[in-house]
Coordinates of C-alpha atoms in Angstrom, one line a residue:
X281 CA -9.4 26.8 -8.1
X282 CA -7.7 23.7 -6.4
X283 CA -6.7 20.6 -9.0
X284 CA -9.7 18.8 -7.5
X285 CA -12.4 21.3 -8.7
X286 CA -10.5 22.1 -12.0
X287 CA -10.6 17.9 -12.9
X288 CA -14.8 18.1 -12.1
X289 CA -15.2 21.9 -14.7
X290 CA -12.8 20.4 -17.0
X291 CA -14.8 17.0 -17.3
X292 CA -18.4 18.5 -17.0
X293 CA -17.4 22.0 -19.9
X294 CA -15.2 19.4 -22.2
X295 CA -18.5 17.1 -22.0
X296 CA -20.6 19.9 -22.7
X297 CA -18.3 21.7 -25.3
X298 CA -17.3 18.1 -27.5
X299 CA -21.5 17.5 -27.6
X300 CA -22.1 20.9 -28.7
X301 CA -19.1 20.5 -31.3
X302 CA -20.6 16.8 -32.6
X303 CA -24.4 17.6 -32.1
X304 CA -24.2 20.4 -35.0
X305 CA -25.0 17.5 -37.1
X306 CA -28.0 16.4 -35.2
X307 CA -29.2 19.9 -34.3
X308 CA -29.3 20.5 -38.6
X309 CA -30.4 16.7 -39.4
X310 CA -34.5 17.6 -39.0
X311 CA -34.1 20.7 -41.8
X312 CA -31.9 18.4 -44.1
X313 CA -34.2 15.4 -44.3
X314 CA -37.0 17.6 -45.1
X315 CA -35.3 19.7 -47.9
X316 CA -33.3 16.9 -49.5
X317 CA -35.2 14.3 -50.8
X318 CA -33.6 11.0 -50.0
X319 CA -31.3 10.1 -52.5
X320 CA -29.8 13.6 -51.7
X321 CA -30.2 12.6 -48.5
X322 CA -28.3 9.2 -49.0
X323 CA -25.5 10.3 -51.4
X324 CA -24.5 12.8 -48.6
X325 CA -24.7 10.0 -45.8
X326 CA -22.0 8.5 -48.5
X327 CA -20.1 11.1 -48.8
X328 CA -19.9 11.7 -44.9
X329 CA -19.1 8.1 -44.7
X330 CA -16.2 8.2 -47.1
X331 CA -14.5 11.4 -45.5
X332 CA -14.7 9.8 -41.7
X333 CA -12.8 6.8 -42.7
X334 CA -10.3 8.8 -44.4
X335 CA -9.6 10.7 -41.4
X336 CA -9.1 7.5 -40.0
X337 CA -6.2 6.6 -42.7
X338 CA -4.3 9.5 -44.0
X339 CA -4.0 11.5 -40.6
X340 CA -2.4 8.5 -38.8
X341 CA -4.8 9.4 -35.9
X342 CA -1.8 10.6 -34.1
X343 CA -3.3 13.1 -32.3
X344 CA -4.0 9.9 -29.9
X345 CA -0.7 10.0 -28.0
X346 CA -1.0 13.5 -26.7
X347 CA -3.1 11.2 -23.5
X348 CA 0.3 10.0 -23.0
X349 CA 2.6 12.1 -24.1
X350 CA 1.6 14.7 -21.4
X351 CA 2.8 12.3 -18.9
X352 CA 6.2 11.4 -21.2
X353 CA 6.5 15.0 -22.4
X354 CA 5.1 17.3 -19.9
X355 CA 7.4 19.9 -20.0
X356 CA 6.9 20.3 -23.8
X357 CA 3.8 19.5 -24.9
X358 CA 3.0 22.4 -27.0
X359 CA 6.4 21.4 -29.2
X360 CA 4.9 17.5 -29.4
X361 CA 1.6 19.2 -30.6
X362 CA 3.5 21.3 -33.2
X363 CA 5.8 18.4 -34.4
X364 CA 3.2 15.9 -34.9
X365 CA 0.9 18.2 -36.4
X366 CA 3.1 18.8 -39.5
X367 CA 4.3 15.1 -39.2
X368 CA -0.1 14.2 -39.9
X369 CA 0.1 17.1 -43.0
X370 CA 2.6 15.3 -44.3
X371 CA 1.4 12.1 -44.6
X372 CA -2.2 13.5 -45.6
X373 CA -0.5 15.1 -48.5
X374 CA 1.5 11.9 -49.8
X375 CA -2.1 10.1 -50.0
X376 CA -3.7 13.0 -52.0
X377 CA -0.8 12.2 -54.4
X378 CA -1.8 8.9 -54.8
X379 CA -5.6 10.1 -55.2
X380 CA -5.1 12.4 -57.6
X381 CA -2.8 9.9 -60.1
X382 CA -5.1 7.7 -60.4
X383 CA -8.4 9.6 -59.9
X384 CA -10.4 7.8 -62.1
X385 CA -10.3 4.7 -60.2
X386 CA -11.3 6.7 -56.7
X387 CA -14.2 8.4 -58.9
X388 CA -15.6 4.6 -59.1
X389 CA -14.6 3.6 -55.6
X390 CA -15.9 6.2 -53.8
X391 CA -19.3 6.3 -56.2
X392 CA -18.9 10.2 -56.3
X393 CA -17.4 12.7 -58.9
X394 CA -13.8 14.3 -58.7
X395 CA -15.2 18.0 -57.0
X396 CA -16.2 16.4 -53.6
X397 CA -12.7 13.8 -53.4
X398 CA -10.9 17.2 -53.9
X399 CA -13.0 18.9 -50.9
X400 CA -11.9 15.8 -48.4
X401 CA -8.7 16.2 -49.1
X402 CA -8.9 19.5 -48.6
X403 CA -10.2 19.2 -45.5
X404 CA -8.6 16.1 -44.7
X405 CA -4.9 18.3 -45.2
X406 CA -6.1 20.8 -42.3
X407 CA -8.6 18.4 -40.1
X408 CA -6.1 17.6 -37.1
X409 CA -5.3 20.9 -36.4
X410 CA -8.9 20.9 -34.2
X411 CA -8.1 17.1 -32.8
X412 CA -5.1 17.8 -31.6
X413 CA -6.1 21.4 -29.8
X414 CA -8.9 19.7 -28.1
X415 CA -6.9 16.8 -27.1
X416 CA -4.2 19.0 -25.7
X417 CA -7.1 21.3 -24.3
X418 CA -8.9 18.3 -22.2
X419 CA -5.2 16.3 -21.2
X420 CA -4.7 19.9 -19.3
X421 CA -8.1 19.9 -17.6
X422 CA -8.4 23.3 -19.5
X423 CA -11.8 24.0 -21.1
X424 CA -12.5 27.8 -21.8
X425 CA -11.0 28.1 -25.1
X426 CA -12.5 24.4 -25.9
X427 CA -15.9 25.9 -24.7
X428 CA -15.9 29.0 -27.5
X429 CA -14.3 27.1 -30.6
X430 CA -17.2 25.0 -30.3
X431 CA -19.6 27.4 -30.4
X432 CA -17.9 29.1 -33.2
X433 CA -17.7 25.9 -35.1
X434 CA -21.4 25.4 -34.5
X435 CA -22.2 28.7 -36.1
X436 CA -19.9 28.8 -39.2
X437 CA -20.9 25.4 -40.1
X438 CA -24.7 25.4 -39.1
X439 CA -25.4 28.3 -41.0
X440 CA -24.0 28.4 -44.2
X441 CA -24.8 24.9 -44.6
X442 CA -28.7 25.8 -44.0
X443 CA -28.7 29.2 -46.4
X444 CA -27.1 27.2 -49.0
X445 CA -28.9 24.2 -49.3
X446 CA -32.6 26.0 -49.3
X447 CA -31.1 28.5 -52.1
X448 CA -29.3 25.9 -54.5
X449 CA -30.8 23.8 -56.7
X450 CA -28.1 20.9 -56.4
X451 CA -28.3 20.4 -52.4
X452 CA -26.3 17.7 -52.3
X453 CA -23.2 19.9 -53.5
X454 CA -24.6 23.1 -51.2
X455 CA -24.4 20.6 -48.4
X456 CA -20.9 19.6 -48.9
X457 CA -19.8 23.5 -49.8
X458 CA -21.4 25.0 -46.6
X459 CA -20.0 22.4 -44.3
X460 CA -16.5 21.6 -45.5
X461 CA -15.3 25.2 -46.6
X462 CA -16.0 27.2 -43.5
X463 CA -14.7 24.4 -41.0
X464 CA -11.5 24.4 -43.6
X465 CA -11.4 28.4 -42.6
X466 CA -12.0 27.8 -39.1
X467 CA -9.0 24.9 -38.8
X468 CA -6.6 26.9 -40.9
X469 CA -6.7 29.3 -37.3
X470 CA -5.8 26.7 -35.3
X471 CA -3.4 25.0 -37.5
X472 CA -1.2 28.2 -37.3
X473 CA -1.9 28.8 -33.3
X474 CA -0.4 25.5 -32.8
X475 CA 2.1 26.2 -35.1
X476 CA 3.3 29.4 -33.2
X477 CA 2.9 28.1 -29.5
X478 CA 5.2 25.0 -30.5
X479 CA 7.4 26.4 -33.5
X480 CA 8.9 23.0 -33.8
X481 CA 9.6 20.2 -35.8
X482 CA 11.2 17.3 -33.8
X483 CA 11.8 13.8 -35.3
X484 CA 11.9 12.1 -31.8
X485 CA 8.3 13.6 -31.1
X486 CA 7.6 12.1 -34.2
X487 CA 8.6 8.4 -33.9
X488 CA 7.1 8.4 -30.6
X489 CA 3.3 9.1 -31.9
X490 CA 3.8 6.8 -34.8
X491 CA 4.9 3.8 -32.8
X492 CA 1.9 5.0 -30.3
X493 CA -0.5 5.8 -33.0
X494 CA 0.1 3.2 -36.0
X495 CA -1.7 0.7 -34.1
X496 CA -4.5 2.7 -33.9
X497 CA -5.3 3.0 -37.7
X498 CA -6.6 -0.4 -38.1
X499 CA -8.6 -0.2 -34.6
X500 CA -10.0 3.1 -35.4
X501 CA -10.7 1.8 -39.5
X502 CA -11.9 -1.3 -37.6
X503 CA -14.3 0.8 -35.6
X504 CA -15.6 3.0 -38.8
X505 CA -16.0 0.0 -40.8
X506 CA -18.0 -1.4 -38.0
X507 CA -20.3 1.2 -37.5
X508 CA -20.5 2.5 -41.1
X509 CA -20.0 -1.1 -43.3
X510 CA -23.8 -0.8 -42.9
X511 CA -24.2 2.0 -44.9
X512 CA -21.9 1.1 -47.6
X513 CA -23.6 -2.7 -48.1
X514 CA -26.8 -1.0 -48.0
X515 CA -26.3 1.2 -50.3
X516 CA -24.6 -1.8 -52.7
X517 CA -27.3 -4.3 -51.7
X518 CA -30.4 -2.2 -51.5
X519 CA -29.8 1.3 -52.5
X520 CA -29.7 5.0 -51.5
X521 CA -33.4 5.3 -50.3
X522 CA -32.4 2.2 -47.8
X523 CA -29.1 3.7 -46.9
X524 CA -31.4 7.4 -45.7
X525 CA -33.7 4.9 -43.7
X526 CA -30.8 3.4 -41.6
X527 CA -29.1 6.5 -41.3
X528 CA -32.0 8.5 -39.2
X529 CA -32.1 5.3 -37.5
X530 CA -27.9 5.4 -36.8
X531 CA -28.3 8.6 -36.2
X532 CA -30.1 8.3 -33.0
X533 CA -27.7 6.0 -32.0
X534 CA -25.2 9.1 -33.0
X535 CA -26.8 11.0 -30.2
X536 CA -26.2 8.7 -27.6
X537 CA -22.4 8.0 -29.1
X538 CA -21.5 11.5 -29.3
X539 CA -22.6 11.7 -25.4
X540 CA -20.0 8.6 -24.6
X541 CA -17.5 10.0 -26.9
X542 CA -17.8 13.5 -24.5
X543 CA -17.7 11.5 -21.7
X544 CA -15.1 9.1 -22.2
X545 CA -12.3 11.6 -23.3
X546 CA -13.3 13.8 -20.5
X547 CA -12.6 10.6 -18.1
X548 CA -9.9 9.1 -19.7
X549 CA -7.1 11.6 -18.5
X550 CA -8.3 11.2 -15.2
X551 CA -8.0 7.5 -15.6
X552 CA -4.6 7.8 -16.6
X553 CA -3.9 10.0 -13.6
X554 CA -5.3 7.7 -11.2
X555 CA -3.4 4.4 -12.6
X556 CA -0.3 6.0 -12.9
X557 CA -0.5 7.1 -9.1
X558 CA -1.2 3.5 -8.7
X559 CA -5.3 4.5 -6.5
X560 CA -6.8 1.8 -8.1
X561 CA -9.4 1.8 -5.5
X562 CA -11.1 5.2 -6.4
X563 CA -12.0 3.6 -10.2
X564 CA -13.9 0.7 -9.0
X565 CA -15.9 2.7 -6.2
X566 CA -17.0 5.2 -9.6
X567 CA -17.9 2.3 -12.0
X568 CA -21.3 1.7 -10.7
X569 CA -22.6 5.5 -10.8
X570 CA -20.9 6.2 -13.8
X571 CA -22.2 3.6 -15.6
X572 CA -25.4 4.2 -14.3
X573 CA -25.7 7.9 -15.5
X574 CA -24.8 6.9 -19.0
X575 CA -27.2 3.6 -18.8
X576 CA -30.0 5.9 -17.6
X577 CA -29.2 8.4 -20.9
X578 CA -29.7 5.7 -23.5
X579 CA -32.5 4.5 -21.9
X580 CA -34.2 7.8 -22.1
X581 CA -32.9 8.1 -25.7
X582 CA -34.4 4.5 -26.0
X583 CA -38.0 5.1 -24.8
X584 CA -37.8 8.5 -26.8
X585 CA -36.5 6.8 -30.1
X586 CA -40.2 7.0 -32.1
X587 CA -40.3 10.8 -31.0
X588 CA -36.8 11.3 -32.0
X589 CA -37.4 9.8 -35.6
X590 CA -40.1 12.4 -36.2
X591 CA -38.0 15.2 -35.3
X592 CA -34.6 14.2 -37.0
X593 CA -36.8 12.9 -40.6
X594 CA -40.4 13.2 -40.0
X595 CA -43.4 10.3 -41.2
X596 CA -41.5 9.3 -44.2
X597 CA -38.9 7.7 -41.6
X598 CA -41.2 5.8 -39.7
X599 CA -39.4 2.6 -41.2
X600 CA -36.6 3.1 -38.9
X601 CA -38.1 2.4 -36.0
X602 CA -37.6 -1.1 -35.2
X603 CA -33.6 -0.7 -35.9
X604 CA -33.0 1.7 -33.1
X605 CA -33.4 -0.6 -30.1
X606 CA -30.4 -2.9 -31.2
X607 CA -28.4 -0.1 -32.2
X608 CA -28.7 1.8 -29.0
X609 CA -27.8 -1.4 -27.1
X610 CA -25.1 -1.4 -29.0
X611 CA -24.0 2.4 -27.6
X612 CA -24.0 0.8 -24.3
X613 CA -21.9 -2.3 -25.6
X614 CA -19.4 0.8 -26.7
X615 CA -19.2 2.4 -23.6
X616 CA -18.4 -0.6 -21.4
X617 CA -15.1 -1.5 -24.1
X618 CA -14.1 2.0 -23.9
X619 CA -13.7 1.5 -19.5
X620 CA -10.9 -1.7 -21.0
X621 CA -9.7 0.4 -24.0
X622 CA -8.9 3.3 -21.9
X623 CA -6.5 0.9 -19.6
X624 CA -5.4 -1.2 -22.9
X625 CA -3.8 2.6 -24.2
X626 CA -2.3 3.7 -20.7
X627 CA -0.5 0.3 -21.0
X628 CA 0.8 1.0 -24.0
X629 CA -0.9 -2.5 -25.8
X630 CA -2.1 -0.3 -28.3
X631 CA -1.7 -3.5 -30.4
X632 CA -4.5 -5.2 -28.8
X633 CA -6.7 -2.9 -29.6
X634 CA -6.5 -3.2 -33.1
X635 CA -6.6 -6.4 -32.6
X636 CA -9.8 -6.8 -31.0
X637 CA -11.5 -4.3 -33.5
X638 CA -10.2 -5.8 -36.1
X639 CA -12.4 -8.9 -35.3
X640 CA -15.5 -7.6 -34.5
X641 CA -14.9 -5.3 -38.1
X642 CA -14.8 -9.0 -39.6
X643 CA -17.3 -10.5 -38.1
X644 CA -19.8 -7.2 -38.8
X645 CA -18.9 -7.1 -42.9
X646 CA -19.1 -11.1 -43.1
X647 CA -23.0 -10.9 -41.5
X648 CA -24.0 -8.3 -43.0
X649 CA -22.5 -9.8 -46.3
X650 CA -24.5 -13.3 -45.7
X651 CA -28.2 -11.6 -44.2
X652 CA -28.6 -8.3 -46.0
X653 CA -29.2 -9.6 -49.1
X654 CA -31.5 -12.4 -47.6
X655 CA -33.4 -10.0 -44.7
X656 CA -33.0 -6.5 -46.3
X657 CA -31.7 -3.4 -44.5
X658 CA -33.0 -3.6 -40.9
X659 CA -30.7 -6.7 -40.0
X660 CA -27.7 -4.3 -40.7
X661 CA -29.1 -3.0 -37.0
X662 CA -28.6 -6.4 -35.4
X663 CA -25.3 -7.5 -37.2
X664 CA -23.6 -4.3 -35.6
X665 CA -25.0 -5.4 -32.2
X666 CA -22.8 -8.7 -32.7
X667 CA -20.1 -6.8 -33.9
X668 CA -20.3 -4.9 -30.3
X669 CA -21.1 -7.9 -28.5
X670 CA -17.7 -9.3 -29.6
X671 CA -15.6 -6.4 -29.1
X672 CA -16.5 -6.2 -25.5
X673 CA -15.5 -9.6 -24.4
X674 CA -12.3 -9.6 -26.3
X675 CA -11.0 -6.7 -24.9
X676 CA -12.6 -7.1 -21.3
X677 CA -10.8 -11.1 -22.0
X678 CA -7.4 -9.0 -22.4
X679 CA -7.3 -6.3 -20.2
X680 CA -7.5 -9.0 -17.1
X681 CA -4.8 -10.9 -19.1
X682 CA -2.3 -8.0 -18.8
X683 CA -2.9 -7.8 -15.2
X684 CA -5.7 -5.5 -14.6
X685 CA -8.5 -7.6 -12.9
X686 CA -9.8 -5.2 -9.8
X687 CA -9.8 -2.1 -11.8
X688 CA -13.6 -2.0 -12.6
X689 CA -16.5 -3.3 -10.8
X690 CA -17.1 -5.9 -13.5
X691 CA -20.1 -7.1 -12.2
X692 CA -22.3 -3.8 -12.4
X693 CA -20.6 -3.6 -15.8
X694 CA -22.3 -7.0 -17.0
X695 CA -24.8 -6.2 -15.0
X696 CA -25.9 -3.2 -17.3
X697 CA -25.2 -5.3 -20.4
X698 CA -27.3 -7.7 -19.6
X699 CA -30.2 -5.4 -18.3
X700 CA -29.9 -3.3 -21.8
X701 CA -30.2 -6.9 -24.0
X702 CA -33.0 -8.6 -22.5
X703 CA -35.1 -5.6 -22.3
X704 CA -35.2 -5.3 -26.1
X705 CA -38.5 -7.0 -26.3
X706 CA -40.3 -5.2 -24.1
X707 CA -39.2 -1.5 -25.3
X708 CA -39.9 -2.5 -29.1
X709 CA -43.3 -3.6 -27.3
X710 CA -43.7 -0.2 -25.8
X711 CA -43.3 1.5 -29.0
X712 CA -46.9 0.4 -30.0
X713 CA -48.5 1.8 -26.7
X714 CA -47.6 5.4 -26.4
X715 CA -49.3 6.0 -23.0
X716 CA -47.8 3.1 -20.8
X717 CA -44.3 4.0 -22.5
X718 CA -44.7 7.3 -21.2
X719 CA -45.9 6.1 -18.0
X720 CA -42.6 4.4 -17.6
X721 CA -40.9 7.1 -18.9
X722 CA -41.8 9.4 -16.3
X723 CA -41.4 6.5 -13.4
X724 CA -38.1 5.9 -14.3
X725 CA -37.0 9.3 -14.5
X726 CA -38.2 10.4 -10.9
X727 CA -36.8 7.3 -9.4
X728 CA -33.3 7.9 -11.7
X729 CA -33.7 11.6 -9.8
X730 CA -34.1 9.4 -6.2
X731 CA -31.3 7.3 -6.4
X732 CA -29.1 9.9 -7.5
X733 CA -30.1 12.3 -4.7
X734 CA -30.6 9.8 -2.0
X735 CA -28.8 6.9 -2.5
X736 CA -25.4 7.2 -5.1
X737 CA -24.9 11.0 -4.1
X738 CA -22.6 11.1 -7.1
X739 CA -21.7 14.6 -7.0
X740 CA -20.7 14.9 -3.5
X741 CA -18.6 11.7 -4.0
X742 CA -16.8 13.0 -7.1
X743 CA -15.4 16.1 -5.4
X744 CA -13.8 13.9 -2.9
X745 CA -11.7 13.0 -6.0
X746 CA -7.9 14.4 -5.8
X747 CA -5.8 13.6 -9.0
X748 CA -2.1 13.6 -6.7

């Protein structure tokens, strides 16, 4: 297989492979909502919400410069992986120090007793093993071995999580047990493979992802705390049964996010290829089709959102309904920031991105602080739109500061932004009349099939692509 063809099966299996890895959530969502009643249902969506910004914190994220390192590093990569992996354990540990001192006072701030802050940590300790493999897995353009742990991670979290929660009475706790403790198992494996393939411990390799990384805590807390501050102030400011209502809602947004979250790290490396090799030319010829394969998902996602509600909670979710348009337009918002944030990390200004997050982050908690007690819970939906809103123009504002103002074909990028905000009347609209939205539905997706066939011919353009 020439490098050509090994960039378009890396790209497509990683895509596939991270969106069977993420959608075990979603796949499990329409058994869960049904079994535990909603303040079940709510205290896990807490729980979750607690143990993703963690990762955020006490890992360092620095399974982040592995993007780069590969270019800095090349000839030892798998000692960088090794090196930076006990470097992440490390720090982990020293915070689960701290927690466990003073766990009285993390009992109250997390709104959750001791026996679940000791299974994060848990996991938390072991968590980066599987970041840092798939990282190192997609910067190669490898995908195989990416390909079989997710369907093994699928299976060993799906499963038990299912048996336990319809046999024990407490399914809040059954939930936590069956999803944490066999992922635990499952990352111990890879912990010690990367162990053995890099048998190293190297303090350069170490300063380097901490000066790469640090930056990224705040822009990666930023980004949590802008898509889950919702969930928190909902749950302080209207309670647990308001907090299960916006998260089916988020999590049809989640579908759509885990999809540009496959996508984008499947890109990214070849992004980093092309800029480095200074063919500046080949990204702005792929901006408009790839931005129109992603704008054409979330539409779909969009029309299908009442549909999608039923299957992930069923009737007594119906409330959710008129957050999901806003909070899929903010998906797209998220995938046109990622195209800048993508350039922003080549470049090193890993800096600005926290900045930028750090912002919209702001701006998000201070809205929702001022309208959710005065609206209620739904308005969380459009605060978080703003948040988005914000985030794109401050790093779209930068990247062009720093030099890069050809790189993208800005104006099909605006172009879809401003498509996916003013239609927002007319889909809510279409959610009352089942039969035209359908209509449309099916319109839309034969001429999607046209344009792609007869007129972008996106497949045949991508395997002109050469990485050298």
């Amino acid at each position: 297989m020439n490098i050509s063809n090994k960039v378009i099966s890396s790209g497509i299996w990683y895509t596939i492979s991270n969106f069977v890895l993420k959608g075990v959530v979603f796949i499990s969502i329409p058994i869960f909502s049904r079994i535990m009643s909603k303040e079940q249902f709510g205290s896990y969506s807490n729980y979750n919400t607690w143990l993703q910004l963690l990762i955020t914190i006490v890992s360092f994220n620095l399974y982040v410069s592995v993007n780069r390192a590969r270019l800095d590093f090349w000839k030892n990569l798998d000692e960088y992986c090794s090196s930076i992996l006990l470097l992440g354990t490390g720090i982990t540990l020293l915070f689960y120090i701290v927690v466990y001192f003073n766990i009285n006072t993390f009992k109250q701030l997390f709104s959750m007793d001791e026996f679940y802050i000791h299974t994060m940590f848990l996991y938390l300790l072991v968590q980066p093993a599987l970041e840092i493999f798939q990282v190192k897995q997609r910067v190669l353009y490898e995908y195989k071995a990416s390909v079989l742990l997710s369907f093994i991670s699928t299976l060993v979290t799906t499963i038990p999580s299912i048996l336990l929660v319809l046999l024990l009475e407490d399914k809040f706790k059954a939930r936590v047990i069956g999803y944490i403790f066999p992922f635990i198992v499952l990352n111990i494996f890879i912990y010690v493979y990367l162990l053995f393939k890099g048998k190293s411990f190297n303090f350069r390799y170490c300063k380097y992802a901490v000066l790469y990384s640090w930056p990224f805590i705040p822009h990666l807390l930023a980004t949590y705390i802008l898509s889950a501050s919702d969930r928190i102030m909902i749950t302080k400011f209207c309670g647990n049964q308001y907090t299960a209502l916006y998260t089916i809602a988020s999590n049809c947004m989640g579908i759509c996010t885990l999809f540009l979250s496959a996508l984008n790290n499947a890109v990214s490396p070849w992004i980093f290829d092309k800029i480095e090799n200074e063919d500046i030319k080949i990204i702005n010829d792929i901006t408009a089709p790839y931005c129109f394969i992603f704008f054409f998902i979330t539409q779909l996602a969009m029309l299908l959102a009442p549909e999608l509600l039923w299957i992930l909670g069923g009737t007594q979710y119906s409330g959710s309904k008129s957050m999901v348009v806003p909070l899929l337009t903010s998906v797209i918002l998220q995938f046109a920031y990622c195209l800048y944030v993508n350039v922003e990390q080549y470049s090193r200004k890993t800096w600005a991105i926290a900045l930028g997050t750090t912002i919209a982050a702001i701006i998000n908690v201070l809205l929702n602080y001022i309208l959710l007690p005065k609206y209620g819970y739904w308005i969380a939906s459009y605060t978080t739109l703003a948040g988005y809103v914000v985030l794109f123009f401050v790093h779209y504002i930068f990247v062009r500061i720093i030099g890069y103002k050809n790189l993208y074909n800005d104006k099909f990028v605006f172009l879809m932004i401003f498509a996916a905000v003013l239609e927002q009347p007319l889909i809510s609209f279409l959610y009352e009349h089942t039969f035209i939205r359908f209509i449309i539905l099916t319109m839309g997706f034969f001429t999607a099939v046209l344009i792609i066939m007869r007129k972008v011919n996106i497949l045949s353009g991508i395997k002109k692509f050469d990485i050298n």
